[in-house]
Short mmCIF file of C-alpha atoms and ligand atoms in Angstrom, two decimals:
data_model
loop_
_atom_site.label_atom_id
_atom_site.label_comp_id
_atom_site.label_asym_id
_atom_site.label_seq_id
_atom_site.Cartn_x
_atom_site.Cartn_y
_atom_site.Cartn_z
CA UNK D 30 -51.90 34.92 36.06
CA UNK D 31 -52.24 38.43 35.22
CA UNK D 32 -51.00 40.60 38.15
CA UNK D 33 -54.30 42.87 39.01
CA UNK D 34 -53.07 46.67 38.68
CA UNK D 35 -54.70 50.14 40.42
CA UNK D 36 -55.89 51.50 37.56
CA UNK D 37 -58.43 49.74 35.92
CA UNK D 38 -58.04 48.41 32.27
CA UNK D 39 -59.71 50.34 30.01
CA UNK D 40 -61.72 47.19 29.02
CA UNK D 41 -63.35 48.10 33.06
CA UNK D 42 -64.56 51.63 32.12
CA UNK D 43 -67.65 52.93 30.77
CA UNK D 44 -67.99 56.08 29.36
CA UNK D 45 -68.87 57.41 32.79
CA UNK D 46 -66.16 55.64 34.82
CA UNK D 47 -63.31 57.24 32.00
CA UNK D 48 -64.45 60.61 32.35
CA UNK D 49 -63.94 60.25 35.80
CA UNK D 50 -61.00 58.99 35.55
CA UNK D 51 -59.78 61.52 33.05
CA UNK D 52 -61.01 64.47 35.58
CA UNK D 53 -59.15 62.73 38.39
CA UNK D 54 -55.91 63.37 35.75
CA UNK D 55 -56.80 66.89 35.89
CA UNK D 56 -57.77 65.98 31.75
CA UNK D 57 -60.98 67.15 29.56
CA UNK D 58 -63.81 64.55 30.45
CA UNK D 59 -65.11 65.00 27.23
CA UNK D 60 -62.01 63.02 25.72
CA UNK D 61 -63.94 59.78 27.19
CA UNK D 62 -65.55 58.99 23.65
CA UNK D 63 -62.71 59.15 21.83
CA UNK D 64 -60.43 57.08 23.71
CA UNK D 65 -62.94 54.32 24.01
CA UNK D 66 -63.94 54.12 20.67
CA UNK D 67 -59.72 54.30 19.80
CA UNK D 68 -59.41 51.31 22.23
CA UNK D 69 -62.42 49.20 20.63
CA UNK D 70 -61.79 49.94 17.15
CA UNK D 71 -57.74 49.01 17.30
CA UNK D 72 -59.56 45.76 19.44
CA UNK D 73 -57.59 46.97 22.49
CA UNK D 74 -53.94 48.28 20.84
CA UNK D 75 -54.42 51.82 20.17
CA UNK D 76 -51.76 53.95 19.35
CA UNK D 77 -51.90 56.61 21.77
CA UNK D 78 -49.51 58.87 20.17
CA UNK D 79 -52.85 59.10 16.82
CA UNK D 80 -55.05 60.87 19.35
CA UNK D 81 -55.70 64.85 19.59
CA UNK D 82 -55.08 64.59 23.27
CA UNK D 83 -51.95 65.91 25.42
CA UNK D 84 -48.55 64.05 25.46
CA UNK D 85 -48.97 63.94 29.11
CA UNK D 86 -52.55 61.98 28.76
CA UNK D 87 -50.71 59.93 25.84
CA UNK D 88 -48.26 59.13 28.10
CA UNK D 89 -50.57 57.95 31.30
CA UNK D 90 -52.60 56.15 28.96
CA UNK D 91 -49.64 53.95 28.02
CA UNK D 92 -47.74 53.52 30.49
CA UNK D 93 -50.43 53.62 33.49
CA UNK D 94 -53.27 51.51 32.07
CA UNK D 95 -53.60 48.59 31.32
CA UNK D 96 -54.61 47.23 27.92
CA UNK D 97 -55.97 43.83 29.59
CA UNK D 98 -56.79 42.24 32.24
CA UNK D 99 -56.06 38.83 30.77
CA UNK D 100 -53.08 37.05 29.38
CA UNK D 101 -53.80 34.63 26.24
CA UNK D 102 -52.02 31.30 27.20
CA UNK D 103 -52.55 29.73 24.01
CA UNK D 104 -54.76 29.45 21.11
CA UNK D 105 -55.69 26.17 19.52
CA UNK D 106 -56.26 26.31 15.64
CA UNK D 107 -58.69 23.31 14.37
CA UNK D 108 -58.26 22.25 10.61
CA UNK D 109 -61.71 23.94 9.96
CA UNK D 110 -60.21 27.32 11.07
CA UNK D 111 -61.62 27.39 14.23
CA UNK D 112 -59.53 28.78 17.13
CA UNK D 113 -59.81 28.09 20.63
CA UNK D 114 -58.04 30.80 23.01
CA UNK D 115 -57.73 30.50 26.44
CA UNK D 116 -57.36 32.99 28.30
CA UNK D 117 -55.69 33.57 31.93
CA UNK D 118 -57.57 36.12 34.25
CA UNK D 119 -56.29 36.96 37.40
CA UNK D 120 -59.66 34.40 39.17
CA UNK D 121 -59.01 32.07 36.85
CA UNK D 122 -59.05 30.66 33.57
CA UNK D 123 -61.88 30.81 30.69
CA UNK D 124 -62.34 29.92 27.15
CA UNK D 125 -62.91 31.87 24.44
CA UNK D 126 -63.81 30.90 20.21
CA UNK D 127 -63.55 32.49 17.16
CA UNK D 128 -65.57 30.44 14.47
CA UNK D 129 -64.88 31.47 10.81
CA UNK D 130 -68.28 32.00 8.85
CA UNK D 131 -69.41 29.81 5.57
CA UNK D 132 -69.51 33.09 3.77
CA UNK D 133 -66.02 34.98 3.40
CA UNK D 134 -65.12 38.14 5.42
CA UNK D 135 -66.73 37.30 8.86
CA UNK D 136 -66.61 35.53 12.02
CA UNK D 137 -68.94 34.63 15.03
CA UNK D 138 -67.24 34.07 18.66
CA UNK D 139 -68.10 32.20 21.65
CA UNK D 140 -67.47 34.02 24.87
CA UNK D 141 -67.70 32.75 28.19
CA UNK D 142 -69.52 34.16 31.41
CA UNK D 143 -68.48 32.70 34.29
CA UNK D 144 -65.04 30.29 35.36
CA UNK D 145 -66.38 27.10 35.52
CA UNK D 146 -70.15 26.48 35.83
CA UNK D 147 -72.56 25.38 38.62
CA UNK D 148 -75.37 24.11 36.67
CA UNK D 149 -74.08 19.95 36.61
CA UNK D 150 -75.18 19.48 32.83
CA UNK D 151 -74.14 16.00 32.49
CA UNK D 152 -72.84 16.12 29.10
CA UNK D 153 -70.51 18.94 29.95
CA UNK D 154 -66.88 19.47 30.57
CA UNK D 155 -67.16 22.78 31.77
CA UNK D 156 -69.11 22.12 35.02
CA UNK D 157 -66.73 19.00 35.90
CA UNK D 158 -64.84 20.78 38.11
CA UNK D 159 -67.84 22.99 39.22
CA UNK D 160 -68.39 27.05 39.68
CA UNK D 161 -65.41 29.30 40.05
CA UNK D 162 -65.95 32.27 39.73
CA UNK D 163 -68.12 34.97 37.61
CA UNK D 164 -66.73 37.06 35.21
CA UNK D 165 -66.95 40.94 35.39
CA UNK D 166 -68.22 42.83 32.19
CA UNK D 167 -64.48 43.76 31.80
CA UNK D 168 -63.42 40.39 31.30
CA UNK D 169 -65.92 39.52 29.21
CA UNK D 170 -65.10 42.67 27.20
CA UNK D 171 -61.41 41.28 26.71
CA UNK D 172 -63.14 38.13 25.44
CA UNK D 173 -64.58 40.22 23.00
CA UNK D 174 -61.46 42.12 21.90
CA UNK D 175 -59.42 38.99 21.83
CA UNK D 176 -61.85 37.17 19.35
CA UNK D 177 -62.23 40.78 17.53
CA UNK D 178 -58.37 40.76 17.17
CA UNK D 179 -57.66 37.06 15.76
CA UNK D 180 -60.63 37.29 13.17
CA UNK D 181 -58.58 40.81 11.87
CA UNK D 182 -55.93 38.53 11.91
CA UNK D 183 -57.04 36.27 9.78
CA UNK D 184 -58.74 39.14 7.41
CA UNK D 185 -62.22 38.88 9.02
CA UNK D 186 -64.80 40.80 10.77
CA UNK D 187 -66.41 39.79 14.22
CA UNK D 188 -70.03 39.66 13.10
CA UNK D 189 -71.59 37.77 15.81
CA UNK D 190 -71.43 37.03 19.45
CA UNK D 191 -72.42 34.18 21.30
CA UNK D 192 -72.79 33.52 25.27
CA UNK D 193 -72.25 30.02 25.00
CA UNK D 194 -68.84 29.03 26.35
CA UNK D 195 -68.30 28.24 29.75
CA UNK D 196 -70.88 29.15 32.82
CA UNK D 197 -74.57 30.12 32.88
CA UNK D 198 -75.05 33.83 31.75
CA UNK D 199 -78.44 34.33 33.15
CA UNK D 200 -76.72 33.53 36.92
CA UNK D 201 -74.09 36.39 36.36
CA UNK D 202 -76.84 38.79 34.41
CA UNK D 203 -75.70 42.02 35.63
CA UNK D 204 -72.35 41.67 34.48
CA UNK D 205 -73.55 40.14 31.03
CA UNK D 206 -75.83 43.04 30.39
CA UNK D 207 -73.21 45.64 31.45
CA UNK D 208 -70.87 43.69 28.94
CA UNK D 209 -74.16 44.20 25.78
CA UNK D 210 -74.27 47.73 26.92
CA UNK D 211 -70.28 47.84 26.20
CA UNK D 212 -70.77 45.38 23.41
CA UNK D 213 -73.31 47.76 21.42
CA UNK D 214 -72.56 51.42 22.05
CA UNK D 215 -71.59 53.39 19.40
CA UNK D 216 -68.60 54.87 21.02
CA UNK D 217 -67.82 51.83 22.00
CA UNK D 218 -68.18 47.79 20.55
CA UNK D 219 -71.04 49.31 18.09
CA UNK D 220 -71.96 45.78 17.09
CA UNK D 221 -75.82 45.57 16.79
CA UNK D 222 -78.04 43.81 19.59
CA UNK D 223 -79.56 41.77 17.24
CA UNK D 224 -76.11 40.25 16.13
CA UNK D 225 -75.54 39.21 19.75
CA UNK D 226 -76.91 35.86 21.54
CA UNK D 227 -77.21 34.49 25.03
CA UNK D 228 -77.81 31.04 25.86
CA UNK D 229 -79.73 29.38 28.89
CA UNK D 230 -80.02 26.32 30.44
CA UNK D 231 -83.26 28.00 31.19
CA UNK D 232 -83.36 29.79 34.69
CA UNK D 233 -86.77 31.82 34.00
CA UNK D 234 -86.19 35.23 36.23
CA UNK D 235 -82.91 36.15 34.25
CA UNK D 236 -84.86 35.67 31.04
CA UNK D 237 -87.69 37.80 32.09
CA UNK D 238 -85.01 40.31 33.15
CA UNK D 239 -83.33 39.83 30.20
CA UNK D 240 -86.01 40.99 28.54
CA UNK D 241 -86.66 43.88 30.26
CA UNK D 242 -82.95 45.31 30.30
CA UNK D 243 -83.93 46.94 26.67
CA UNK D 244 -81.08 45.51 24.71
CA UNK D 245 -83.09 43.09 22.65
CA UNK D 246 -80.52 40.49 22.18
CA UNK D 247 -80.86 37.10 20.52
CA UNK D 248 -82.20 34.40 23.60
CA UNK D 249 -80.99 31.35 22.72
CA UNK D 250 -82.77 28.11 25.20
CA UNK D 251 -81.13 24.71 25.83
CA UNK D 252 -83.72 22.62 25.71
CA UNK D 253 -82.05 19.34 24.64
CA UNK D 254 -84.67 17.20 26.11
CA UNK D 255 -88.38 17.57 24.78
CA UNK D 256 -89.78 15.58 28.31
CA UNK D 257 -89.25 16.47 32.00
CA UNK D 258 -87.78 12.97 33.10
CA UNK D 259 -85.27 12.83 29.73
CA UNK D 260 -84.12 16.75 30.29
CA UNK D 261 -83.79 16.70 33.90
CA UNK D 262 -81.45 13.32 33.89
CA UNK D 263 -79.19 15.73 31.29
CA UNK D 264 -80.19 19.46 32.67
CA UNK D 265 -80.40 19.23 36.21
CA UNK D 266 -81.51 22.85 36.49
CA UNK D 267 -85.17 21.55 34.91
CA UNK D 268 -85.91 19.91 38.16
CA UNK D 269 -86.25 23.51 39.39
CA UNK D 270 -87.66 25.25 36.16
CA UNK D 271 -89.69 22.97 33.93
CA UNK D 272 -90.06 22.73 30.26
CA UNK D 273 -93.75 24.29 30.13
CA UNK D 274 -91.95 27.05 32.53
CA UNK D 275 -88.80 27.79 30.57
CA UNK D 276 -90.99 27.74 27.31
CA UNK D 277 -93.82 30.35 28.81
CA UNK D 278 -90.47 32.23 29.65
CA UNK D 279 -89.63 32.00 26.16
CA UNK D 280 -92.42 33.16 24.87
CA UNK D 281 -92.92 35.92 26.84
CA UNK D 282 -89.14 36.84 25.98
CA UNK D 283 -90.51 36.81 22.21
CA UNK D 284 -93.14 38.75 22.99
CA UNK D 285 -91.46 41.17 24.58
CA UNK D 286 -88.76 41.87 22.26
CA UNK D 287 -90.11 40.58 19.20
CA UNK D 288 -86.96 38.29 18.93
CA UNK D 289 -87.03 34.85 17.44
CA UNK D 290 -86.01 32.47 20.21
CA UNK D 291 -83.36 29.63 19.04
CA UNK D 292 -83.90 26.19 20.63
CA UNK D 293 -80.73 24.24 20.98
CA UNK D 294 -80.86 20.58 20.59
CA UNK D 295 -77.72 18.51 21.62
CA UNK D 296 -78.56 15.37 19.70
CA UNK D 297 -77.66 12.34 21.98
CA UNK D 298 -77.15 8.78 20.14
CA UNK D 299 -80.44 6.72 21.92
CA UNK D 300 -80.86 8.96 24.82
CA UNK D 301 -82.96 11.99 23.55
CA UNK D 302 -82.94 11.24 19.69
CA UNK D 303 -86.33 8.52 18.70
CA UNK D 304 -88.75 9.56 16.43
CA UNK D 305 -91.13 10.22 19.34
CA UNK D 306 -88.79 12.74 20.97
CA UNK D 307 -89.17 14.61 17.48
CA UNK D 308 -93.15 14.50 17.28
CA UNK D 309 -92.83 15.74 21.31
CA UNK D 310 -90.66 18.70 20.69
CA UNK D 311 -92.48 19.59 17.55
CA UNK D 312 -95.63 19.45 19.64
CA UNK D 313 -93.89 21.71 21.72
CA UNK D 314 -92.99 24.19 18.91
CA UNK D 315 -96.74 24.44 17.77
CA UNK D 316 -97.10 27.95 17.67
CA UNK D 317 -94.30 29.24 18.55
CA UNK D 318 -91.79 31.51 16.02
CA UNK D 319 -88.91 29.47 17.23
CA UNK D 320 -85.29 28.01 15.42
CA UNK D 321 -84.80 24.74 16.05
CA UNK D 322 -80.92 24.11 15.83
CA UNK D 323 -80.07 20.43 16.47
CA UNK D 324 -76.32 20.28 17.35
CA UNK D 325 -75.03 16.47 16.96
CA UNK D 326 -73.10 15.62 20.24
CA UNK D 327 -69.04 15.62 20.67
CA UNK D 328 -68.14 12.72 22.43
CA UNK D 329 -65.84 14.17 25.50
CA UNK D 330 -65.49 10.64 27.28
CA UNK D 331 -67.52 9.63 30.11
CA UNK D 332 -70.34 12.17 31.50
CA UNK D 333 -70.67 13.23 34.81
CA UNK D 334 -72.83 10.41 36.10
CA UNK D 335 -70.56 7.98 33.99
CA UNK D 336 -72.28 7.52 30.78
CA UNK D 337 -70.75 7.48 27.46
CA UNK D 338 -72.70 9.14 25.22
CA UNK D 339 -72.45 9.05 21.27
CA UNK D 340 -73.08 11.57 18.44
CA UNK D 341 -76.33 9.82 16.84
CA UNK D 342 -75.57 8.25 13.33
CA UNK D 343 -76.63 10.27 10.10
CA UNK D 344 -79.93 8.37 9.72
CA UNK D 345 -81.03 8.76 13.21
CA UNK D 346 -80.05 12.76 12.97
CA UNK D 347 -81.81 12.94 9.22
CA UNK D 348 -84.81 11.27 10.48
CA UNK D 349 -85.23 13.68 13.68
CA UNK D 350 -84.79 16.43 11.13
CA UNK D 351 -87.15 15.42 8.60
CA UNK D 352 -89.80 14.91 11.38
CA UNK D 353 -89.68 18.28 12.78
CA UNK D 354 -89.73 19.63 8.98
CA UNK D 355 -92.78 17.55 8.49
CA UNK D 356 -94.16 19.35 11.60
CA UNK D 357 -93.32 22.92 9.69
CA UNK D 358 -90.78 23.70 12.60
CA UNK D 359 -87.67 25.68 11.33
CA UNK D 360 -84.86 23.43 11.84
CA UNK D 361 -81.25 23.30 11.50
CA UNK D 362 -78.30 21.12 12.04
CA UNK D 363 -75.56 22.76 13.41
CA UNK D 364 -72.25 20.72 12.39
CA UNK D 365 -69.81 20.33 15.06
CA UNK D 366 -66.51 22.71 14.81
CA UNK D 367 -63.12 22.23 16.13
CA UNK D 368 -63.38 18.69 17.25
CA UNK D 369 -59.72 18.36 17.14
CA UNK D 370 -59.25 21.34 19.18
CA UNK D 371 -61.60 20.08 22.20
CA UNK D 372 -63.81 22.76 21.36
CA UNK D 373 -66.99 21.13 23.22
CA UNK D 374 -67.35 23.95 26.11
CA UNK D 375 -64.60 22.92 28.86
CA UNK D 376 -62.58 20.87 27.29
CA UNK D 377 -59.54 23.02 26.35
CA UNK D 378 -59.58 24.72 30.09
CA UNK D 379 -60.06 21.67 31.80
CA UNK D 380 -57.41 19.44 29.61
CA UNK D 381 -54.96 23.12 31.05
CA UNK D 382 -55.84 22.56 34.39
CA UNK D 383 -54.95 18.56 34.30
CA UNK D 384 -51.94 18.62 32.10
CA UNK D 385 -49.72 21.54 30.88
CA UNK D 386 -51.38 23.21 28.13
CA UNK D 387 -49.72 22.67 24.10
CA UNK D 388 -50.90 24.91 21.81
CA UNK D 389 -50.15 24.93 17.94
CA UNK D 390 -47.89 27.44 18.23
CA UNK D 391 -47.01 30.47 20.23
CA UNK D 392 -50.20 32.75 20.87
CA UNK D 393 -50.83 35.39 18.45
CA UNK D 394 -48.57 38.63 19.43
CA UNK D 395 -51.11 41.00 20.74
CA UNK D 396 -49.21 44.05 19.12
CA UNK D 397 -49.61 42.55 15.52
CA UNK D 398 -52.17 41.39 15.33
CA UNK D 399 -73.63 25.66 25.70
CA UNK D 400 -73.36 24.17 24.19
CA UNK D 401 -72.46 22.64 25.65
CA UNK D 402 -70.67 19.44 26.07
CA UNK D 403 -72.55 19.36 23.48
CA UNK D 404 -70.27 20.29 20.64
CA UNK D 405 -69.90 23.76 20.05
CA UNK D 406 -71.50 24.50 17.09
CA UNK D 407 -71.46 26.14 13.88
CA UNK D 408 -72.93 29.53 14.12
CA UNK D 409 -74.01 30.93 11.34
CA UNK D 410 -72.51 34.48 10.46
S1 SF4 X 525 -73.94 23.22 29.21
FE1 SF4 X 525 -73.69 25.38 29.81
S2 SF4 X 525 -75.03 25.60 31.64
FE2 SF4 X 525 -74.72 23.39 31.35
S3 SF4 X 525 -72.94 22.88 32.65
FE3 SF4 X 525 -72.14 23.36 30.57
S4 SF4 X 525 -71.60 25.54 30.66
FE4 SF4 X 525 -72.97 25.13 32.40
#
């Protein structure tokens, strides 16, 4: 664990909160900007000693701050490239993934929003050992800076971000949105709203206020299930919010924002996968300027109410596919990445908190450098 200091990391502050802080050093407030877009742009390690500020503000800022409010236990590297970090906050633990893109240069990351997860999905490791904790738009900002840092490391740029690791963003909204705001200023992250997604089980008043925080970020809805009876036995949250409810709250979220909405589909072997579940969910797309991204499940052993389920086999996915394509619905199959890592959401955190952790080697030196049970999945970047 990460011993919590007095003054906050810098990954805490807005612009505000810094200037404060710099006046309460007796230092120009207007130096805010520069430091925070120092800090993002070195993803957390700036050099203090670069900036046009005094020695005695070079010298607070490095010894009095903290860079982080996390400690990076140990990072996981799959034989597709994909890493798995996990990270140690001072509440608890969370995962974090960097996914190398298909086309050179770039990389999209996973981030979580809350330590362990309330909502019961029962294909998921995350929620096996229930809710924890939320996150605060700090640590979800070191998240960020981590993943930022290993793709430099491995020569690529941090083009996307997804809220899809562990927890249920829309149930811990304010500190998500404070985290986009952080995310997408120019002084600060300065990656574009568009390039960032969150995911939701489907919990209709955070999408409505999701779409009415301005940001305009990607909404990404875990549907899984295109019936009530079939989604609530795997999304217990539908008993409360429906499928004709979450996908009015869609809609509206499209209208509103002018957004395409992504539907993720966590493709169960015989449980959610018959050619009738594909003419019901493209019935349900009718309309509707919606992805449909079918992610083929990673096993993770028995679910939470015991069942073992199976990835589908390749005819059973193809022919799901090709019925939603007959049914013009924009569809893609999202290939599972990092299965050697346990990279379905959970599994790396919760395999930590049963047995001692192993990673592939020692965590990257900081100074050099929803899914889902479902499998997390390729994100295109
Ligand atoms: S799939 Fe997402 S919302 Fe459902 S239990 Fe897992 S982390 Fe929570």
């Amino acid at each position: 664990m990460v011993r919590p200091t007095t003054v906050p990391s810098l990954c805490d502050h807005t612009l505000d909160s810094l200037a404060q802080q710099l006046l309460d050093w007796d230092e120009p407030a207007s130096h805010a900007p520069r430091l925070l877009r120092a800090f993002y742009q070195s993803h957390g390690h700036p050099d203090w000693s670069t900036q046009p500020i005094s020695r005695k503000l070079q010298h607070r800022l490095a010894t009095d701050v903290a860079p982080r409010s996390s400690k990076l236990l140990t990072t996981h590297t799959s034989a597709d490239g994909t890493q798995k970090l996990l990270l140690s906050f001072d509440t608890g633990t969370v995962e974090s993934v960097l996914m190398p893109g298909h086309r050179p240069g770039v990389a999209a990351g996973c981030i979580s929003s809350q330590i362990g997860c309330a909502m019961g999905c029962d294909f998921c490791a995350s929620t096996r050992d229930g809710f924890v904790a939320n996150l605060t738009a700090g640590q979800i900002i070191d998240q960020f800076l981590h993943l930022r840092h290993h793709a430099a490391a491995i020569g690529r740029r941090l083009q996307t971000v997804v809220f899809m690791g562990m927890g249920e963003p829309m149930l811990n909204l304010p500190a998500v949105i404070e985290a986009i705001a952080r995310m997408t200023h120019s002084s600060m992250g300065n990656l574009g709203a568009g390039r960032i997604t969150v995911s939701t089980v489907g919990i209709v008043p955070g999408i409505d206020a999701l779409a009415a925080c301005g940001h305009k970020v990607q909404l990404a809805l875990s549907l899984h299930a295109p019936d009530d009876p079939t989604r609530a036995r795997l999304v217990p949250m539908n008993r409360r919010y429906g499928i004709d409810e979450i996908m009015a709250a869609a809609k509206r979220y499209q209208q509103r924002t002018g957004r395409f909405v992504n539907i993720e589909y966590c493709l169960l072997n015989e449980i959610n996968d018959s050619p009738d579940h594909a003419r019901q969910l493209a019935r349900l797309m009718e309309g509707f300027r919606a992805h449909v991204n079918i992610i083929p499940y990673n096993p993770i052993g028995p679910s939470l109410s015991g069942v073992n389920y199976q990835r589908p086999t390749p005819q059973r996915l193809e022919q799901f596919v090709q019925i939603l394509r007959d049914h013009a619905v924009v569809t893609h199959t999202r290939h599972p990445r990092g299965d050697q890592i346990n990279a379905a959401c959970g599994q790396l955190r919760r395999q930590s908190i049963t047995t001692p952790a192993v990673a592939d080697g020692p965590a990257v030196p900081m100074a050099q450098s929803r899914p889902t049970g479902p499998a997390r999945e390729s994100v295109q970047s």
